[in-house]
CSV table of N, CA and C in Angstrom, one decimal:
chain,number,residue,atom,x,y,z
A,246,UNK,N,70.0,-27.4,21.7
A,246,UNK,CA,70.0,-27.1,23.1
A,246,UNK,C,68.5,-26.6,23.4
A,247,UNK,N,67.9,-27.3,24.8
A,247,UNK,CA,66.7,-26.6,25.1
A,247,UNK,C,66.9,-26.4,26.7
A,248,UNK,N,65.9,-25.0,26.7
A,248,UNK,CA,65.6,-25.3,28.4
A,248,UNK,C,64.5,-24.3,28.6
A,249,UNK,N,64.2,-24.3,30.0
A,249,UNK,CA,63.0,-23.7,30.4
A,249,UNK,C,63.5,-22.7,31.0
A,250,UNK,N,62.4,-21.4,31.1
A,250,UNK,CA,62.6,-20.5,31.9
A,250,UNK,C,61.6,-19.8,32.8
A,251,UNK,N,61.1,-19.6,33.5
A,251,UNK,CA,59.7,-18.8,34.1
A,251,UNK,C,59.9,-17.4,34.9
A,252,UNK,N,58.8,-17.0,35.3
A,252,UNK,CA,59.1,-15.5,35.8
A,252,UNK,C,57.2,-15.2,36.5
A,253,UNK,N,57.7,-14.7,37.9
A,253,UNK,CA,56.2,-14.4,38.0
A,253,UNK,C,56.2,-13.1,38.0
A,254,UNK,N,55.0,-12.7,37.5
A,254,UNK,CA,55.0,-11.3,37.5
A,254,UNK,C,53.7,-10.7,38.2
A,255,UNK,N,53.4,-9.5,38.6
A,255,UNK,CA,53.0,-9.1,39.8
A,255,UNK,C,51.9,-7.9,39.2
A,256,UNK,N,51.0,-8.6,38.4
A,256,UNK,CA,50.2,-8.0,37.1
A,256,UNK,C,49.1,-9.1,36.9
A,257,UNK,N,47.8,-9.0,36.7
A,257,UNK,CA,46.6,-9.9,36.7
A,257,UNK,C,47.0,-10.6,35.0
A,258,UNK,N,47.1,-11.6,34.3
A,258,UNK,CA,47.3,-12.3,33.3
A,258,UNK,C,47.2,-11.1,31.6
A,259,UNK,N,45.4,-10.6,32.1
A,259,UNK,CA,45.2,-9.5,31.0
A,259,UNK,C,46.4,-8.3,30.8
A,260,UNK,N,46.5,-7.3,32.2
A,260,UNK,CA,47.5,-6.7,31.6
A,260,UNK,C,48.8,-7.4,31.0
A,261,UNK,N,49.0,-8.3,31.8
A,261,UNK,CA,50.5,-8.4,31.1
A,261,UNK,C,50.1,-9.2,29.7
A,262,UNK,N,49.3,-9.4,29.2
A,262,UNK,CA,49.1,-10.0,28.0
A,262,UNK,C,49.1,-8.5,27.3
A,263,UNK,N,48.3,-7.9,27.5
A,263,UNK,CA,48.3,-6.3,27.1
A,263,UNK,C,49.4,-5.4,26.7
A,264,UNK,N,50.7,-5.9,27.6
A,264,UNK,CA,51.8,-5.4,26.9
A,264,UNK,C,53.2,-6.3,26.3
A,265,UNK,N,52.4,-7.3,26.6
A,265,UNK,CA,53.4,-8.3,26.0
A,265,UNK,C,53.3,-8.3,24.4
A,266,UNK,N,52.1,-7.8,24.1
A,266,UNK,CA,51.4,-8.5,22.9
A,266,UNK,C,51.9,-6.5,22.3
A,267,UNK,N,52.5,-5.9,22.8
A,267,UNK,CA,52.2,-4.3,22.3
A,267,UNK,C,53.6,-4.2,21.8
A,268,UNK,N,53.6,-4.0,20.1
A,268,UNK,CA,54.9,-4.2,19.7
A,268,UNK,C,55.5,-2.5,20.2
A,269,UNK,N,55.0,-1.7,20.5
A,269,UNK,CA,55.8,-0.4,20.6
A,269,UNK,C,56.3,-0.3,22.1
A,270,UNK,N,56.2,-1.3,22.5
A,270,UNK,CA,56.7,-1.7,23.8
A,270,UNK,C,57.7,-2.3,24.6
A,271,UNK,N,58.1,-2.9,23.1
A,271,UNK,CA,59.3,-3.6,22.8
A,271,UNK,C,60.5,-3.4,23.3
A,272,UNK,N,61.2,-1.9,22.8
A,272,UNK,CA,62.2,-1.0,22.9
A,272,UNK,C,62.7,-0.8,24.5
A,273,UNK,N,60.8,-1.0,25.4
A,273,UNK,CA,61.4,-0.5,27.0
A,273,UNK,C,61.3,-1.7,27.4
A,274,UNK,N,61.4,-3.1,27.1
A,274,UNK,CA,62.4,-4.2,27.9
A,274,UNK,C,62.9,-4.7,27.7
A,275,UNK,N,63.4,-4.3,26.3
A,275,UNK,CA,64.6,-5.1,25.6
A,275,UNK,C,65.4,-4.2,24.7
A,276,UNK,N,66.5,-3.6,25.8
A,276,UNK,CA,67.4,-2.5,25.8
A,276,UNK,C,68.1,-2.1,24.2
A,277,UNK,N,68.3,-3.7,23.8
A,277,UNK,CA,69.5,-3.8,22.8
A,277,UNK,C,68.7,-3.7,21.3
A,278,UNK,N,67.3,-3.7,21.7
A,278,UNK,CA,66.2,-3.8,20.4
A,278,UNK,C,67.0,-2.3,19.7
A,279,UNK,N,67.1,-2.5,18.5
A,279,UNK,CA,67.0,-0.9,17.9
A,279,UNK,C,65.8,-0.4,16.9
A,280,UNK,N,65.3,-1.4,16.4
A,280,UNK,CA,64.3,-1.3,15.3
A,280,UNK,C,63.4,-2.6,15.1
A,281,UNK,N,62.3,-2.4,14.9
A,281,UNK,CA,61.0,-3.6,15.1
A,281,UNK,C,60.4,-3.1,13.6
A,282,UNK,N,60.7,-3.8,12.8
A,282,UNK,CA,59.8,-3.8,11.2
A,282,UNK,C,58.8,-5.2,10.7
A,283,UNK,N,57.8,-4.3,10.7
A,283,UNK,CA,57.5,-5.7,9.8
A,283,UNK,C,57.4,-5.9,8.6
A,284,UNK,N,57.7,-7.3,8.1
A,284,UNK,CA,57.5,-7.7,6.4
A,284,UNK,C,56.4,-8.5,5.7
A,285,UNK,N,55.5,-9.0,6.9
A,285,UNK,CA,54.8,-9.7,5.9
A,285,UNK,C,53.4,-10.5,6.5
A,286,UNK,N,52.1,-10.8,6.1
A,286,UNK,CA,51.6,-11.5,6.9
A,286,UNK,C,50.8,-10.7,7.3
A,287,UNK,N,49.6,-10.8,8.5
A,287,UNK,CA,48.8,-10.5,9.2
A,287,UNK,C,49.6,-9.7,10.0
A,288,UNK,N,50.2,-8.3,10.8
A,288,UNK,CA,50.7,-8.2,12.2
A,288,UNK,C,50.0,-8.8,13.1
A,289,UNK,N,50.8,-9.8,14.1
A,289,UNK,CA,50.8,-10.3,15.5
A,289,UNK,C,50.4,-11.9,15.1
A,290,UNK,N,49.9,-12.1,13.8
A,290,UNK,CA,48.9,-13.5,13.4
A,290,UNK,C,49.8,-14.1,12.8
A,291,UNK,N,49.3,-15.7,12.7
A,291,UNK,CA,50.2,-17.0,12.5
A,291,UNK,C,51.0,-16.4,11.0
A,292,UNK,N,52.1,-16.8,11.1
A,292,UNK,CA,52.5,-16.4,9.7
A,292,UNK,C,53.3,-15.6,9.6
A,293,UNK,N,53.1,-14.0,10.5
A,293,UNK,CA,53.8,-12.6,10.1
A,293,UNK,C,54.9,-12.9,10.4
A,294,UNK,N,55.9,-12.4,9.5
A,294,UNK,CA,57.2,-12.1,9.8
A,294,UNK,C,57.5,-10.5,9.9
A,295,UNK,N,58.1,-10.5,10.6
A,295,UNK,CA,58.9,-9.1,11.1
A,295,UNK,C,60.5,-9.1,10.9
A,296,UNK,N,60.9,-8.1,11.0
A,296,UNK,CA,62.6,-7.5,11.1
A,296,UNK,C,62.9,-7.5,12.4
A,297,UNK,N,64.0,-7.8,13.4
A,297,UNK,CA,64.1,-7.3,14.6
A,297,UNK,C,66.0,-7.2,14.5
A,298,UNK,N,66.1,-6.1,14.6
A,298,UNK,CA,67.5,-5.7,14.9
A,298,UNK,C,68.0,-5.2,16.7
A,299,UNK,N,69.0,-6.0,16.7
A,299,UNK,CA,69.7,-5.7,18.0
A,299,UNK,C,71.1,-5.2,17.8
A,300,UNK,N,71.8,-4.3,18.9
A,300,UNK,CA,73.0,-4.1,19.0
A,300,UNK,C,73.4,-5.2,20.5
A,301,UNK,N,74.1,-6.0,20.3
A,301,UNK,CA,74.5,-6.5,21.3
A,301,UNK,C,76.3,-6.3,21.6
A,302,UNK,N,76.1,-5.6,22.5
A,302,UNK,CA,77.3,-5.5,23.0
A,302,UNK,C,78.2,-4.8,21.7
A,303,UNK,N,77.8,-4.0,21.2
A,303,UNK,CA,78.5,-3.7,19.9
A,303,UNK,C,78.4,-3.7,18.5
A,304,UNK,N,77.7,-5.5,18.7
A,304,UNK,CA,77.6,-6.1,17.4
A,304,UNK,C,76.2,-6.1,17.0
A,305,UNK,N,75.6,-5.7,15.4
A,305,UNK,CA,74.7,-5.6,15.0
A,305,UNK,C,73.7,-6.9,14.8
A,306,UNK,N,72.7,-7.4,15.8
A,306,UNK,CA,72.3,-8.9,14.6
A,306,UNK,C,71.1,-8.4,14.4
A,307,UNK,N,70.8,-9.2,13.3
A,307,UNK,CA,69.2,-8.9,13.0
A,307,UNK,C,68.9,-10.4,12.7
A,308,UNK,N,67.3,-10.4,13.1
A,308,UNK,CA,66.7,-12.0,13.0
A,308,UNK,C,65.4,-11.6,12.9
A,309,UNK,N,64.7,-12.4,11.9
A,309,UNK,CA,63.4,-12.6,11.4
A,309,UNK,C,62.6,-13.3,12.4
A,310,UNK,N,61.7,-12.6,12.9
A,310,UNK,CA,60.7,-13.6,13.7
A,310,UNK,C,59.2,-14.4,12.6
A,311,UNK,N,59.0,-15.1,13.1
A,311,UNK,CA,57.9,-15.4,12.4
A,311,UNK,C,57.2,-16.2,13.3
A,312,UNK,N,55.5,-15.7,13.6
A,312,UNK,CA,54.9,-15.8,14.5
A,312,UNK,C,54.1,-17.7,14.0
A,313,UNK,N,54.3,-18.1,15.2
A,313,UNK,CA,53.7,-20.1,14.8
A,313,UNK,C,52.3,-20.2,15.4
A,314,UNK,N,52.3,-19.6,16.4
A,314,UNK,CA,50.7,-19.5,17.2
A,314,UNK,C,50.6,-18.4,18.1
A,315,UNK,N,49.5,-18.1,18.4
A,315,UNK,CA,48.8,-16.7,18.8
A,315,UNK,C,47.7,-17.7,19.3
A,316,UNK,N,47.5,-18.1,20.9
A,316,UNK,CA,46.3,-18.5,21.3
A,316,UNK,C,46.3,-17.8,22.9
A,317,UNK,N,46.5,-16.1,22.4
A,317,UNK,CA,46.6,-15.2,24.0
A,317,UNK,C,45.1,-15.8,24.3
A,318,UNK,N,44.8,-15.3,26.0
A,318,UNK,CA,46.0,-15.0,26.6
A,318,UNK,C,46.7,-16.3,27.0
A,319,UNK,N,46.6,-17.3,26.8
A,319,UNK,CA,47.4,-18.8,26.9
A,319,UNK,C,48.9,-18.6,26.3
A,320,UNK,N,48.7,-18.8,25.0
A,320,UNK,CA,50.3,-19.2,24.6
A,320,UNK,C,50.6,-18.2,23.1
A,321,UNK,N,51.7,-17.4,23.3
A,321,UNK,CA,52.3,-17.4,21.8
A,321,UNK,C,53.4,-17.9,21.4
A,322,UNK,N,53.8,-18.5,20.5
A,322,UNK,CA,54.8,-18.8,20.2
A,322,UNK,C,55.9,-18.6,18.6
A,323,UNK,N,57.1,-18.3,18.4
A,323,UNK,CA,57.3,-18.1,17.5
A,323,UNK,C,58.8,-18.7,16.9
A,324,UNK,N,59.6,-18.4,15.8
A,324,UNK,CA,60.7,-18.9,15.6
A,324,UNK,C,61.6,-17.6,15.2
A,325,UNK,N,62.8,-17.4,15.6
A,325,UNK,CA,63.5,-16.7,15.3
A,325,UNK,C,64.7,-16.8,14.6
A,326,UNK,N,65.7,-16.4,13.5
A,326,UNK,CA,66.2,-16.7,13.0
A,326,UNK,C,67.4,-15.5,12.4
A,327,UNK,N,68.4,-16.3,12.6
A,327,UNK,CA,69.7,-15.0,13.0
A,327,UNK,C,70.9,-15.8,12.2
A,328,UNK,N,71.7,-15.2,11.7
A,328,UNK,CA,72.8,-15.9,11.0
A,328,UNK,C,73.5,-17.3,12.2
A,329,UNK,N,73.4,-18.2,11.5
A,329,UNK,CA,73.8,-19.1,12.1
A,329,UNK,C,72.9,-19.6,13.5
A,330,UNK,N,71.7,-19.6,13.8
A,330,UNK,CA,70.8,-19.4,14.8
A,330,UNK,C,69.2,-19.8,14.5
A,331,UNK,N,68.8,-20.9,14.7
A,331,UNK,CA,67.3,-21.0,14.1
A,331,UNK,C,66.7,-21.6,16.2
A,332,UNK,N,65.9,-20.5,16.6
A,332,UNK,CA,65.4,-20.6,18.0
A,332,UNK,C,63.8,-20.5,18.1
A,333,UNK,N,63.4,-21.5,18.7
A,333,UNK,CA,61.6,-21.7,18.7
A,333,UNK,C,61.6,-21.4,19.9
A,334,UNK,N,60.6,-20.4,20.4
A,334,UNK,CA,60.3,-20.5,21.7
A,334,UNK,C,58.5,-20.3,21.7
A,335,UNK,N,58.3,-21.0,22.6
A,335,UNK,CA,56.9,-20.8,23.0
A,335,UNK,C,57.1,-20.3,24.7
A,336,UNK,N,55.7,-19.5,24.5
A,336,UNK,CA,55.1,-18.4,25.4
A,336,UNK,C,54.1,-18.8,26.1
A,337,UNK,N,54.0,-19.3,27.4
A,337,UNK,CA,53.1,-19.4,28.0
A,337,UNK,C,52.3,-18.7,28.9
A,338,UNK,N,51.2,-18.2,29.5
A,338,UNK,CA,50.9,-17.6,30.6
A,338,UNK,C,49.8,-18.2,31.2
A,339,UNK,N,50.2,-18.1,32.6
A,339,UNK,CA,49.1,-19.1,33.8
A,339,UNK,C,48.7,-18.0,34.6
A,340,UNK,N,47.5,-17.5,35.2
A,340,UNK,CA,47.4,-17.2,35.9
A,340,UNK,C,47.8,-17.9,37.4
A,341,UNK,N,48.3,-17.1,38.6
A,341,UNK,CA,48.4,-17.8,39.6
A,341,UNK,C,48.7,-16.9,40.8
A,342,UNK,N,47.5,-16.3,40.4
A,342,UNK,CA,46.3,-15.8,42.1
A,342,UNK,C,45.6,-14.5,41.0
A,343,UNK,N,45.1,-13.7,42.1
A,343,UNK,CA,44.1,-12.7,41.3
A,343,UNK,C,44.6,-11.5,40.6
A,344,UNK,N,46.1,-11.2,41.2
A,344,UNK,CA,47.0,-10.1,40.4
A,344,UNK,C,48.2,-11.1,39.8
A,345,UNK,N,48.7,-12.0,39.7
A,345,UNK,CA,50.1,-12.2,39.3
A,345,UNK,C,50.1,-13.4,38.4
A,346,UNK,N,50.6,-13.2,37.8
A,346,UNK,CA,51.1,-14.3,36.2
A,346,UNK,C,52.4,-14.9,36.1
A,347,UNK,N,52.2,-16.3,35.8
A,347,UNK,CA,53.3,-17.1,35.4
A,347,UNK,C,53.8,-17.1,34.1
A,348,UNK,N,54.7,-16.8,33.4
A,348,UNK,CA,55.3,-16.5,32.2
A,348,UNK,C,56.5,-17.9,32.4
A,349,UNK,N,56.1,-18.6,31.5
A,349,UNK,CA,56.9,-19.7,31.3
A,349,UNK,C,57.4,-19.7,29.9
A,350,UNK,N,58.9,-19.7,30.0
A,350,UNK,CA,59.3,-19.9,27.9
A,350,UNK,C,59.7,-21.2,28.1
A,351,UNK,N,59.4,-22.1,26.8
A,351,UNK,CA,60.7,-22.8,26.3
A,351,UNK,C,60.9,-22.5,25.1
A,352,UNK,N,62.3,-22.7,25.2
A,352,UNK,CA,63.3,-22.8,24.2
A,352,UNK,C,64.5,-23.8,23.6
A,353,UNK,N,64.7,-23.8,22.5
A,353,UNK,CA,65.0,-24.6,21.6
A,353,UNK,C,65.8,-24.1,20.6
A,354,UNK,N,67.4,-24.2,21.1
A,354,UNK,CA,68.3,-23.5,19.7
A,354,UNK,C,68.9,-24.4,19.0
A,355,UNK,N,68.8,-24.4,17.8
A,355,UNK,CA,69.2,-25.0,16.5
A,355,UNK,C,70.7,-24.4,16.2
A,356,UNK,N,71.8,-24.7,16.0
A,356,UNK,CA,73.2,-24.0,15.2
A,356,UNK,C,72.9,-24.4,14.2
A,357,UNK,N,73.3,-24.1,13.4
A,357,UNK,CA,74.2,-24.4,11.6
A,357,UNK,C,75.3,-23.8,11.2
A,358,UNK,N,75.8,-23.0,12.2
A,358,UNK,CA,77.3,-22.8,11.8
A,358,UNK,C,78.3,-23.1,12.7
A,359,UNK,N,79.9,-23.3,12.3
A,359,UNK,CA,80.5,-23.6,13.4
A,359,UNK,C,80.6,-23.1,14.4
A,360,UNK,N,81.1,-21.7,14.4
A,360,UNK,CA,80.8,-20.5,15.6
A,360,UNK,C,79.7,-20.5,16.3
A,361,UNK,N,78.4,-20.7,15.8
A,361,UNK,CA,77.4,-21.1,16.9
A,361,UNK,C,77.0,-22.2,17.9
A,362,UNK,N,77.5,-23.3,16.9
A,362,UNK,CA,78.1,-24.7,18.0
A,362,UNK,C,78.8,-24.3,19.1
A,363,UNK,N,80.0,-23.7,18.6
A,363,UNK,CA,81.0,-23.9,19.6
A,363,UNK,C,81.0,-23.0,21.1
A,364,UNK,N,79.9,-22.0,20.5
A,364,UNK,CA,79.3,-21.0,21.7
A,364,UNK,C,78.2,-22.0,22.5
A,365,UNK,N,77.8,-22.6,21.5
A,365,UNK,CA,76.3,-23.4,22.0
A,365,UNK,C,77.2,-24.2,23.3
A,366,UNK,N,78.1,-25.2,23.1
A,366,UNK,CA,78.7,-26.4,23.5
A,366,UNK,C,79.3,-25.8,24.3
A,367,UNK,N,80.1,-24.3,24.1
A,367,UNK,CA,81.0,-24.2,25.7
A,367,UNK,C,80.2,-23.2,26.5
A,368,UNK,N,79.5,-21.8,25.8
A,368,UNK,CA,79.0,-21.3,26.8
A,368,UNK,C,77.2,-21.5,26.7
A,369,UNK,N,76.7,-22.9,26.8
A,369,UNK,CA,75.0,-23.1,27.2
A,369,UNK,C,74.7,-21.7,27.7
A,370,UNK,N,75.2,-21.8,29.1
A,370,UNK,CA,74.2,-21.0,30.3
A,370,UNK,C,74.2,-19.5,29.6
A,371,UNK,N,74.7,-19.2,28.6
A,371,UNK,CA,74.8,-17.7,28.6
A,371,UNK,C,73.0,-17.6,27.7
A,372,UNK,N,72.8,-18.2,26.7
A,372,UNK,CA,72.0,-18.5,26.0
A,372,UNK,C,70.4,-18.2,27.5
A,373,UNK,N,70.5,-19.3,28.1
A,373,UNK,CA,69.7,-19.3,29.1
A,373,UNK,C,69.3,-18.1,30.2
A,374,UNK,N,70.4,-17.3,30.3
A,374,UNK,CA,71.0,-16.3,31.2
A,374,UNK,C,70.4,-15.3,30.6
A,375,UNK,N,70.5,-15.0,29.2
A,375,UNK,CA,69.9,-13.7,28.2
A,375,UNK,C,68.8,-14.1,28.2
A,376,UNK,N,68.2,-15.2,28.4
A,376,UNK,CA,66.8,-15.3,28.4
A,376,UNK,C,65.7,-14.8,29.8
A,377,UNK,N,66.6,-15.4,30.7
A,377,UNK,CA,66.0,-15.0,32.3
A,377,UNK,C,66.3,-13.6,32.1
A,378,UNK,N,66.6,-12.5,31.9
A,378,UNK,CA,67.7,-10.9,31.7
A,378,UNK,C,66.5,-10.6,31.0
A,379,UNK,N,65.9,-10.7,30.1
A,379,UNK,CA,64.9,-10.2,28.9
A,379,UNK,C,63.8,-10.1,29.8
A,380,UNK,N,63.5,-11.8,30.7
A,380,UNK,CA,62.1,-11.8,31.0
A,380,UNK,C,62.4,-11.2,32.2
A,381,UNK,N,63.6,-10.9,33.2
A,381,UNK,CA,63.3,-9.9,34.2
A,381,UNK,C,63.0,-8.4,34.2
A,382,UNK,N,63.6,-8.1,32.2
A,382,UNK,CA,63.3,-6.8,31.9
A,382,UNK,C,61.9,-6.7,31.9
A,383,UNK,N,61.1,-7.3,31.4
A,383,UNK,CA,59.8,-7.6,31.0
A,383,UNK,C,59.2,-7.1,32.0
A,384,UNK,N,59.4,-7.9,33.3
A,384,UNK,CA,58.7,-8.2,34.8
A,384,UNK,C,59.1,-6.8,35.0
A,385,UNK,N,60.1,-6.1,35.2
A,385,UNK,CA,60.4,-4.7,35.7
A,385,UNK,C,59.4,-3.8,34.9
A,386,UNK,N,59.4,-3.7,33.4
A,386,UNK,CA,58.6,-3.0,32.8
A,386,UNK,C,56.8,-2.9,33.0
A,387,UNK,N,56.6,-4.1,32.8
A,387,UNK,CA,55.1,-4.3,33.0
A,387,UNK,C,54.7,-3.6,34.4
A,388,UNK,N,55.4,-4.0,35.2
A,388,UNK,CA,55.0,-3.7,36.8
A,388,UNK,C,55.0,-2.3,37.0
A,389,UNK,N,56.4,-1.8,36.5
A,389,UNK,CA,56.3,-0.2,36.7
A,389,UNK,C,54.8,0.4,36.1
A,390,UNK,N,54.7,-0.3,34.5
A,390,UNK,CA,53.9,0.8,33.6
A,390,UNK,C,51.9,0.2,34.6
A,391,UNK,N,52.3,-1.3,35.5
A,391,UNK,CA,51.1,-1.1,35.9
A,391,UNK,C,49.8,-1.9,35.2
């Protein structure tokens, strides 16, 4: 399953690259984050893998990111990986005017298990939906902190 998502945000390209790129930052727009560890690699550079645990809605997941490119402020991109869940997204940013940035993801979810198919196949849009929800947390955070 792939799709696109964008978001403008109301912040000149540098800051918001500034705290996109700021892992202790994490926690304030992505509610369900509980813990950000890393395991390996350079931090933020091609290669590193990290820990990221979420509670969603109850349920505990945790998924290894592992970073594929770092060409701020242009593009990051990475793969994430969650039982039954292998998801690539790349990170884009455009400038577009002299305060506000275009934050464009795509994404790309892989299943391997049945359960994840069959979420994949009946509910797509939710997948899509948690992605626009993340980046409107983002856009709210960034703007407030300025």
């Amino acid at each position: 399953m792939q799709y696109t998502t964008e978001i403008t945000i109301n912040l000149p390209r540098q800051r918001v690259i500034e705290l996109f790129d700021d892992p202790d930052s994490l926690q304030k727009w992505q509610p369900g984050l509980k813990s950000f560890e890393h395991l390996s690699g350079e931090p933020g550079q091609p290669g590193a893998k990290s820990k990221l645990v979420y509670d969603m809605n109850g349920r505990k997941i945790e998924m290894i990111e592992t970073i594929t490119r770092r060409d701020l402020p242009d593009e990051f991109s990475g793969t994430y990986d969650a039982p039954g869940v292998h998801n690539v997204i790349v990170n884009r940013f455009y400038e577009a005017g002299p305060n506000q940035t275009r934050w464009v993801t795509e994404n790309e979810f892989n299943f391997n298990n049945l359960l994840m198919r069959l979420m994949g196949m009946l509910m797509p849009g939710s997948f899509r939906k948690q992605t626009q929800q993340n980046m409107n947390d983002f856009k709210a955070f960034a703007e407030s902190a300025g």
